[in-house]
Amino acid sequence: MTYDVLVVGGGPAGLNAALVAGRQRRAVLLLDSGAPRNAPAADMHMFLSRDGFPPAELRRIGREQLTAYPSVEIREALVTSAETEGSGFVLTLADGARVPGRKLIIATGQVDVLDQVDGLSELFGRGVYHCPFCHGWETRGMKLAVLGHELPQVMQALYVADRFSDDVMVCTNGHPVPEQAAGKLAEAGIAVDETRVSRIEGKEGEVRLVLADGRVLERQAVYHRAPTRQHSPLAEQLGCQILPDGCVRVDEFQRTSVPGVYAAGDAARLEALPDALTFVVTGAADGARAAVWLEQELFRQDAGLGG
């Protein structure tokens, strides 16, 4: 069977793309490896009617609602490669199966590349947070630390100090603080500790940073804006243009530089935007937008109208 739409990724972007395309009676295959970026988070925010909702529950309900559409098939599978074949695409799965489709939506997201600090990955999303938009309200009034030494990481301390706490410090984990930030941090009264962090331990609301010199910094929450990389190599394999920050370049219709390939969610962004928005609600919106314009492209092709 050749599907009309292949959707790779079962997060908000992929689920919403499958929903929109399925409702247009397109044969859709949603492939999900089951490793979402926000899996460590207990709840999500800034999604109207779902504020504070567990991300896993949102995915469960999304999948359940897709069962109302016989045009949509969901398959638990890791996609290992993608290639063009004729006017469409073929995906190869981890079990060796090959799946053909006319159009492709990449909604595989990104992966956070955390600092190599013992305990950091265990607390990420549950005491260590990446985004003050997502978690700032919950950490208001707390004693906060910002972990990192790159300029965007360090400057995050200025933001959380302005919005959420009057007790913020920066831990650069053995690196010097960027010169561009030193003066601003001092003016804001934000302390800087350049000692290497040996490990992070504790729990939500009670986080300890154990330094290499034996000192222990008692904080209630930590922010760590980790760099990211693509969760899947599919876009690169297909020759999609990748922006310097690792995001797939898309236009306002969620189209990549490769005809027939769309990308949605935090895997992709417009070139004109300085950074990708990685909110659940924007991922869902991207998925809907990609599916709408993909459907229009299929309709024009089938009707002999070009496109």
mmCIF file of C-alpha atoms in Angstrom:
data_model
loop_
_atom_site.group_PDB
_atom_site.id
_atom_site.type_symbol
_atom_site.label_atom_id
_atom_site.label_comp_id
_atom_site.label_asym_id
_atom_site.label_seq_id
_atom_site.Cartn_x
_atom_site.Cartn_y
_atom_site.Cartn_z
ATOM 1 C CA MET A 1 0.000 0.000 0.000
ATOM 2 C CA THR A 2 1.197 3.499 -0.834
ATOM 3 C CA TYR A 3 0.007 5.987 1.776
ATOM 4 C CA ASP A 4 -0.987 9.521 0.875
ATOM 5 C CA VAL A 5 0.775 10.898 3.926
ATOM 6 C CA LEU A 6 3.597 9.479 6.009
ATOM 7 C CA VAL A 7 3.949 11.192 9.392
ATOM 8 C CA VAL A 8 7.090 10.420 11.367
ATOM 9 C CA GLY A 9 6.809 11.384 15.034
ATOM 10 C CA GLY A 10 3.946 10.891 17.483
ATOM 11 C CA GLY A 11 4.142 14.077 19.536
ATOM 12 C CA PRO A 12 1.713 17.022 19.300
ATOM 13 C CA ALA A 13 2.903 18.026 15.815
ATOM 14 C CA GLY A 14 2.650 14.528 14.365
ATOM 15 C CA LEU A 15 -0.638 13.684 16.049
ATOM 16 C CA ASN A 16 -2.299 16.889 14.894
ATOM 17 C CA ALA A 17 -0.960 16.463 11.367
ATOM 18 C CA ALA A 18 -2.395 12.944 11.237
ATOM 19 C CA LEU A 19 -5.728 14.197 12.592
ATOM 20 C CA VAL A 20 -6.061 16.950 9.990
ATOM 21 C CA ALA A 21 -5.014 14.748 7.070
ATOM 22 C CA GLY A 22 -7.152 11.840 8.275
ATOM 23 C CA ARG A 23 -10.234 14.018 8.451
ATOM 24 C CA GLN A 24 -9.707 14.793 4.752
ATOM 25 C CA ARG A 25 -9.928 11.035 4.071
ATOM 26 C CA ARG A 26 -6.269 10.730 3.218
ATOM 27 C CA ALA A 27 -4.558 7.401 3.876
ATOM 28 C CA VAL A 28 -2.217 8.342 6.716
ATOM 29 C CA LEU A 29 0.450 6.299 8.457
ATOM 30 C CA LEU A 30 1.749 7.713 11.734
ATOM 31 C CA LEU A 31 5.057 6.176 12.832
ATOM 32 C CA ASP A 32 6.118 6.739 16.431
ATOM 33 C CA SER A 33 9.327 5.505 18.065
ATOM 34 C CA GLY A 34 7.928 6.322 21.526
ATOM 35 C CA ALA A 35 10.709 8.612 22.734
ATOM 36 C CA PRO A 36 9.234 12.121 23.087
ATOM 37 C CA ARG A 37 11.459 15.016 24.139
ATOM 38 C CA ASN A 38 9.148 16.049 26.988
ATOM 39 C CA ALA A 39 8.847 12.544 28.457
ATOM 40 C CA PRO A 40 10.656 13.589 31.697
ATOM 41 C CA ALA A 41 8.207 16.433 32.363
ATOM 42 C CA ALA A 42 5.359 15.822 34.779
ATOM 43 C CA ASP A 43 3.169 18.483 33.213
ATOM 44 C CA MET A 44 2.973 20.985 30.383
ATOM 45 C CA HIS A 45 1.744 24.561 30.234
ATOM 46 C CA MET A 46 0.446 27.300 27.932
ATOM 47 C CA PHE A 47 -1.907 24.950 26.072
ATOM 48 C CA LEU A 48 -5.407 26.398 26.364
ATOM 49 C CA SER A 49 -7.703 23.958 28.231
ATOM 50 C CA ARG A 50 -4.746 21.660 28.993
ATOM 51 C CA ASP A 51 -2.591 23.841 31.262
ATOM 52 C CA GLY A 52 -0.845 21.595 33.806
ATOM 53 C CA PHE A 53 -1.792 18.478 31.829
ATOM 54 C CA PRO A 54 0.637 15.508 31.750
ATOM 55 C CA PRO A 55 2.269 15.310 28.290
ATOM 56 C CA ALA A 56 1.853 11.536 28.215
ATOM 57 C CA GLU A 57 -1.892 11.917 28.791
ATOM 58 C CA LEU A 58 -2.157 14.372 25.918
ATOM 59 C CA ARG A 59 -0.486 11.854 23.611
ATOM 60 C CA ARG A 60 -2.760 9.064 24.879
ATOM 61 C CA ILE A 61 -5.901 11.078 24.214
ATOM 62 C CA GLY A 62 -4.586 12.192 20.833
ATOM 63 C CA ARG A 63 -4.001 8.605 19.772
ATOM 64 C CA GLU A 64 -7.401 7.558 21.099
ATOM 65 C CA GLN A 65 -9.146 10.251 19.088
ATOM 66 C CA LEU A 66 -7.334 9.183 15.921
ATOM 67 C CA THR A 67 -9.004 5.762 16.158
ATOM 68 C CA ALA A 68 -12.249 7.422 15.061
ATOM 69 C CA TYR A 69 -10.724 7.810 11.594
ATOM 70 C CA PRO A 70 -10.208 4.545 9.693
ATOM 71 C CA SER A 71 -8.029 6.473 7.236
ATOM 72 C CA VAL A 72 -5.333 6.820 9.924
ATOM 73 C CA GLU A 73 -3.032 3.973 10.934
ATOM 74 C CA ILE A 74 -0.685 4.243 13.917
ATOM 75 C CA ARG A 75 2.350 2.043 14.077
ATOM 76 C CA GLU A 76 4.954 1.782 16.850
ATOM 77 C CA ALA A 77 8.159 1.807 14.831
ATOM 78 C CA LEU A 78 11.541 3.476 14.533
ATOM 79 C CA VAL A 79 12.231 4.914 11.094
ATOM 80 C CA THR A 80 15.910 4.393 10.304
ATOM 81 C CA SER A 81 16.119 5.935 6.829
ATOM 82 C CA ALA A 82 14.200 7.833 4.188
ATOM 83 C CA GLU A 83 14.723 8.136 0.458
ATOM 84 C CA THR A 84 12.943 9.487 -2.567
ATOM 85 C CA GLU A 85 11.446 7.001 -4.993
ATOM 86 C CA GLY A 86 9.785 8.289 -8.131
ATOM 87 C CA SER A 87 7.531 11.168 -7.147
ATOM 88 C CA GLY A 88 7.215 9.932 -3.560
ATOM 89 C CA PHE A 89 9.182 8.538 -0.653
ATOM 90 C CA VAL A 90 10.082 5.257 0.968
ATOM 91 C CA LEU A 91 10.793 4.882 4.669
ATOM 92 C CA THR A 92 12.788 1.970 6.041
ATOM 93 C CA LEU A 93 11.851 0.797 9.530
ATOM 94 C CA ALA A 94 14.081 -0.790 12.153
ATOM 95 C CA ASP A 95 12.601 -4.222 11.410
ATOM 96 C CA GLY A 96 13.569 -3.887 7.760
ATOM 97 C CA ALA A 97 10.084 -3.119 6.461
ATOM 98 C CA ARG A 98 9.814 -0.508 3.702
ATOM 99 C CA VAL A 99 6.845 1.848 3.603
ATOM 100 C CA PRO A 100 6.004 3.985 0.545
ATOM 101 C CA GLY A 101 4.120 7.265 0.614
ATOM 102 C CA ARG A 102 3.313 10.240 -1.579
ATOM 103 C CA LYS A 103 4.128 12.994 0.913
ATOM 104 C CA LEU A 104 6.121 13.094 4.121
ATOM 105 C CA ILE A 105 5.816 15.099 7.341
ATOM 106 C CA ILE A 106 8.836 15.015 9.636
ATOM 107 C CA ALA A 107 7.724 15.702 13.218
ATOM 108 C CA THR A 108 10.503 13.905 15.061
ATOM 109 C CA GLY A 109 11.498 16.802 17.303
ATOM 110 C CA GLN A 110 14.849 17.444 18.890
ATOM 111 C CA VAL A 111 16.977 16.010 21.679
ATOM 112 C CA ASP A 112 18.458 18.070 24.512
ATOM 113 C CA VAL A 113 22.239 17.668 24.758
ATOM 114 C CA LEU A 114 22.779 18.078 28.496
ATOM 115 C CA ASP A 115 26.027 19.005 30.227
ATOM 116 C CA GLN A 116 27.937 15.955 31.409
ATOM 117 C CA VAL A 117 27.041 16.264 35.092
ATOM 118 C CA ASP A 118 26.073 13.246 37.198
ATOM 119 C CA GLY A 119 22.391 13.333 38.113
ATOM 120 C CA LEU A 120 21.451 16.022 35.600
ATOM 121 C CA SER A 121 19.541 13.776 33.222
ATOM 122 C CA GLU A 122 17.665 12.142 36.110
ATOM 123 C CA LEU A 123 16.363 15.506 37.341
ATOM 124 C CA PHE A 124 15.818 17.109 33.933
ATOM 125 C CA GLY A 125 12.173 18.149 33.782
ATOM 126 C CA ARG A 126 11.719 17.403 37.492
ATOM 127 C CA GLY A 127 13.798 19.969 39.342
ATOM 128 C CA VAL A 128 16.055 21.017 36.467
ATOM 129 C CA TYR A 129 14.180 22.938 33.768
ATOM 130 C CA HIS A 130 15.037 24.233 30.323
ATOM 131 C CA CYS A 131 12.495 27.008 29.849
ATOM 132 C CA PRO A 132 11.174 29.776 32.121
ATOM 133 C CA PHE A 133 8.136 30.178 29.867
ATOM 134 C CA CYS A 134 7.229 26.564 30.564
ATOM 135 C CA HIS A 135 8.224 26.410 34.242
ATOM 136 C CA GLY A 136 8.819 29.946 35.500
ATOM 137 C CA TRP A 137 5.445 30.295 37.213
ATOM 138 C CA GLU A 138 6.039 27.097 39.187
ATOM 139 C CA THR A 139 9.492 28.308 40.311
ATOM 140 C CA ARG A 140 8.461 31.834 41.272
ATOM 141 C CA GLY A 141 9.978 32.980 44.555
ATOM 142 C CA MET A 142 12.385 30.018 44.682
ATOM 143 C CA LYS A 143 16.132 30.003 45.143
ATOM 144 C CA LEU A 144 17.315 29.363 41.589
ATOM 145 C CA ALA A 145 20.526 28.399 39.863
ATOM 146 C CA VAL A 146 21.266 28.668 36.153
ATOM 147 C CA LEU A 147 23.691 26.034 34.886
ATOM 148 C CA GLY A 148 25.806 26.743 31.805
ATOM 149 C CA HIS A 149 28.584 28.870 30.394
ATOM 150 C CA GLU A 150 27.453 29.771 26.871
ATOM 151 C CA LEU A 151 26.083 33.296 26.508
ATOM 152 C CA PRO A 152 22.415 32.288 25.904
ATOM 153 C CA GLN A 153 22.555 30.005 28.933
ATOM 154 C CA VAL A 154 24.071 32.619 31.222
ATOM 155 C CA MET A 155 21.768 35.390 30.033
ATOM 156 C CA GLN A 156 18.818 33.237 31.064
ATOM 157 C CA ALA A 157 19.730 34.177 34.637
ATOM 158 C CA LEU A 158 18.889 37.815 33.918
ATOM 159 C CA TYR A 159 15.468 36.803 32.685
ATOM 160 C CA VAL A 160 14.495 34.561 35.587
ATOM 161 C CA ALA A 161 15.844 37.160 38.045
ATOM 162 C CA ASP A 162 13.664 39.818 36.434
ATOM 163 C CA ARG A 163 10.520 37.684 36.262
ATOM 164 C CA PHE A 164 10.523 35.065 38.974
ATOM 165 C CA SER A 165 13.087 35.308 41.752
ATOM 166 C CA ASP A 166 15.331 37.688 43.660
ATOM 167 C CA ASP A 167 17.722 34.856 44.553
ATOM 168 C CA VAL A 168 19.434 33.658 41.374
ATOM 169 C CA MET A 169 22.979 32.478 40.800
ATOM 170 C CA VAL A 170 24.942 31.200 37.803
ATOM 171 C CA CYS A 171 27.054 28.044 37.863
ATOM 172 C CA THR A 172 29.334 27.900 34.826
ATOM 173 C CA ASN A 173 30.547 24.349 35.524
ATOM 174 C CA GLY A 174 34.277 25.017 35.355
ATOM 175 C CA HIS A 175 34.209 27.639 32.603
ATOM 176 C CA PRO A 176 34.716 31.399 32.747
ATOM 177 C CA VAL A 177 31.630 33.532 32.513
ATOM 178 C CA PRO A 178 31.309 35.227 29.076
ATOM 179 C CA GLU A 179 32.730 38.738 29.135
ATOM 180 C CA GLN A 180 29.585 40.118 27.503
ATOM 181 C CA ALA A 181 27.509 38.919 30.453
ATOM 182 C CA ALA A 182 29.762 39.615 33.433
ATOM 183 C CA GLY A 183 28.847 43.277 33.834
ATOM 184 C CA LYS A 184 25.116 42.717 33.418
ATOM 185 C CA LEU A 185 25.107 39.903 35.971
ATOM 186 C CA ALA A 186 26.994 42.056 38.473
ATOM 187 C CA GLU A 187 24.587 44.947 37.977
ATOM 188 C CA ALA A 188 21.660 42.617 38.616
ATOM 189 C CA GLY A 189 23.275 41.243 41.780
ATOM 190 C CA ILE A 190 23.513 37.725 40.364
ATOM 191 C CA ALA A 191 26.382 35.722 41.856
ATOM 192 C CA VAL A 192 28.577 33.593 39.592
ATOM 193 C CA ASP A 193 30.383 30.408 40.635
ATOM 194 C CA GLU A 194 32.846 29.034 38.066
ATOM 195 C CA THR A 195 33.679 25.833 39.965
ATOM 196 C CA ARG A 196 33.014 22.565 38.175
ATOM 197 C CA VAL A 197 29.775 20.849 39.208
ATOM 198 C CA SER A 198 30.414 17.216 40.164
ATOM 199 C CA ARG A 199 26.790 16.176 40.468
ATOM 200 C CA ILE A 200 23.242 17.366 40.933
ATOM 201 C CA GLU A 201 20.936 15.610 43.374
ATOM 202 C CA GLY A 202 17.672 16.023 45.244
ATOM 203 C CA LYS A 203 14.129 16.393 43.963
ATOM 204 C CA GLU A 204 11.645 19.000 42.815
ATOM 205 C CA GLY A 205 11.781 21.952 45.154
ATOM 206 C CA GLU A 206 15.002 20.741 46.793
ATOM 207 C CA VAL A 207 17.988 20.560 44.456
ATOM 208 C CA ARG A 208 21.641 20.419 45.471
ATOM 209 C CA LEU A 209 24.626 21.183 43.275
ATOM 210 C CA VAL A 210 27.721 19.407 44.598
ATOM 211 C CA LEU A 211 30.846 21.227 43.452
ATOM 212 C CA ALA A 212 34.256 19.742 42.743
ATOM 213 C CA ASP A 213 35.766 21.518 45.756
ATOM 214 C CA GLY A 214 33.255 19.833 48.089
ATOM 215 C CA ARG A 215 30.886 22.728 48.565
ATOM 216 C CA VAL A 216 27.157 22.121 48.220
ATOM 217 C CA LEU A 217 24.869 24.793 46.785
ATOM 218 C CA GLU A 218 21.339 24.442 48.109
ATOM 219 C CA ARG A 219 18.798 25.561 45.520
ATOM 220 C CA GLN A 220 15.120 24.851 44.955
ATOM 221 C CA ALA A 221 15.285 24.632 41.160
ATOM 222 C CA VAL A 222 17.866 24.827 38.382
ATOM 223 C CA TYR A 223 17.553 26.130 34.836
ATOM 224 C CA HIS A 224 19.683 24.562 32.146
ATOM 225 C CA ARG A 225 19.149 25.687 28.565
ATOM 226 C CA ALA A 226 20.787 22.786 26.810
ATOM 227 C CA PRO A 227 21.738 22.876 23.142
ATOM 228 C CA THR A 228 19.736 20.544 20.933
ATOM 229 C CA ARG A 229 20.183 18.243 17.952
ATOM 230 C CA GLN A 230 17.767 16.575 15.581
ATOM 231 C CA HIS A 231 16.152 13.476 17.076
ATOM 232 C CA SER A 232 16.191 11.791 13.674
ATOM 233 C CA PRO A 233 18.571 11.936 10.679
ATOM 234 C CA LEU A 234 15.734 11.752 8.138
ATOM 235 C CA ALA A 235 15.744 15.415 7.084
ATOM 236 C CA GLU A 236 19.474 15.374 6.515
ATOM 237 C CA GLN A 237 19.282 12.069 4.620
ATOM 238 C CA LEU A 238 16.732 13.568 2.249
ATOM 239 C CA GLY A 239 18.865 16.661 1.668
ATOM 240 C CA CYS A 240 16.647 19.154 3.493
ATOM 241 C CA GLN A 241 18.351 22.436 4.298
ATOM 242 C CA ILE A 242 19.459 22.542 7.923
ATOM 243 C CA LEU A 243 19.897 25.890 9.681
ATOM 244 C CA PRO A 244 23.035 26.639 11.765
ATOM 245 C CA ASP A 245 21.205 25.799 15.008
ATOM 246 C CA GLY A 246 20.303 22.337 13.692
ATOM 247 C CA CYS A 247 16.649 23.064 12.883
ATOM 248 C CA VAL A 248 15.180 22.091 9.526
ATOM 249 C CA ARG A 249 14.433 25.204 7.473
ATOM 250 C CA VAL A 250 10.773 25.500 6.530
ATOM 251 C CA ASP A 251 8.688 28.180 4.866
ATOM 252 C CA GLU A 252 5.395 29.606 6.082
ATOM 253 C CA PHE A 253 3.612 26.484 4.778
ATOM 254 C CA GLN A 254 5.923 24.128 6.763
ATOM 255 C CA ARG A 255 7.558 23.018 3.503
ATOM 256 C CA THR A 256 11.218 22.053 3.595
ATOM 257 C CA SER A 257 13.665 22.666 0.744
ATOM 258 C CA VAL A 258 12.853 19.186 -0.634
ATOM 259 C CA PRO A 259 9.577 19.043 -2.615
ATOM 260 C CA GLY A 260 6.965 16.891 -0.929
ATOM 261 C CA VAL A 261 8.679 16.958 2.466
ATOM 262 C CA TYR A 262 7.160 19.011 5.281
ATOM 263 C CA ALA A 263 8.509 19.470 8.812
ATOM 264 C CA ALA A 264 6.622 20.490 11.947
ATOM 265 C CA GLY A 265 7.202 21.019 15.653
ATOM 266 C CA ASP A 266 10.490 21.882 17.317
ATOM 267 C CA ALA A 267 12.480 20.036 14.644
ATOM 268 C CA ALA A 268 11.884 22.950 12.278
ATOM 269 C CA ARG A 269 11.647 26.719 12.105
ATOM 270 C CA LEU A 270 11.375 29.624 9.723
ATOM 271 C CA GLU A 271 14.754 31.018 8.759
ATOM 272 C CA ALA A 272 13.600 34.523 9.713
ATOM 273 C CA LEU A 273 12.957 33.502 13.317
ATOM 274 C CA PRO A 274 15.959 33.702 15.663
ATOM 275 C CA ASP A 275 14.964 30.575 17.557
ATOM 276 C CA ALA A 276 12.483 27.711 17.389
ATOM 277 C CA LEU A 277 9.462 27.885 19.687
ATOM 278 C CA THR A 278 9.361 24.558 21.492
ATOM 279 C CA PHE A 279 5.942 24.774 23.135
ATOM 280 C CA VAL A 280 3.463 21.922 22.887
ATOM 281 C CA VAL A 281 0.777 24.241 21.538
ATOM 282 C CA THR A 282 2.974 25.624 18.759
ATOM 283 C CA GLY A 283 4.020 22.102 17.799
ATOM 284 C CA ALA A 284 0.367 21.123 17.430
ATOM 285 C CA ALA A 285 -0.272 24.252 15.357
ATOM 286 C CA ASP A 286 2.674 23.464 13.082
ATOM 287 C CA GLY A 287 1.319 19.967 12.511
ATOM 288 C CA ALA A 288 -2.084 21.299 11.520
ATOM 289 C CA ARG A 289 -0.540 23.865 9.180
ATOM 290 C CA ALA A 290 1.682 21.263 7.508
ATOM 291 C CA ALA A 291 -1.254 18.898 6.934
ATOM 292 C CA VAL A 292 -3.523 21.603 5.513
ATOM 293 C CA TRP A 293 -1.018 22.758 2.921
ATOM 294 C CA LEU A 294 0.098 19.217 2.139
ATOM 295 C CA GLU A 295 -3.552 18.328 1.480
ATOM 296 C CA GLN A 296 -3.866 21.294 -0.859
ATOM 297 C CA GLU A 297 -0.773 20.145 -2.724
ATOM 298 C CA LEU A 298 -2.176 16.621 -3.117
ATOM 299 C CA PHE A 299 -5.533 17.984 -4.280
ATOM 300 C CA ARG A 300 -3.942 20.165 -6.939
ATOM 301 C CA GLN A 301 -1.836 17.295 -8.191
ATOM 302 C CA ASP A 302 -4.762 14.865 -8.327
ATOM 303 C CA ALA A 303 -6.983 17.434 -10.055
ATOM 304 C CA GLY A 304 -4.309 18.220 -12.646
ATOM 305 C CA LEU A 305 -4.022 21.783 -11.392
ATOM 306 C CA GLY A 306 -0.255 21.688 -10.933
ATOM 307 C CA GLY A 307 1.636 22.026 -7.668
#
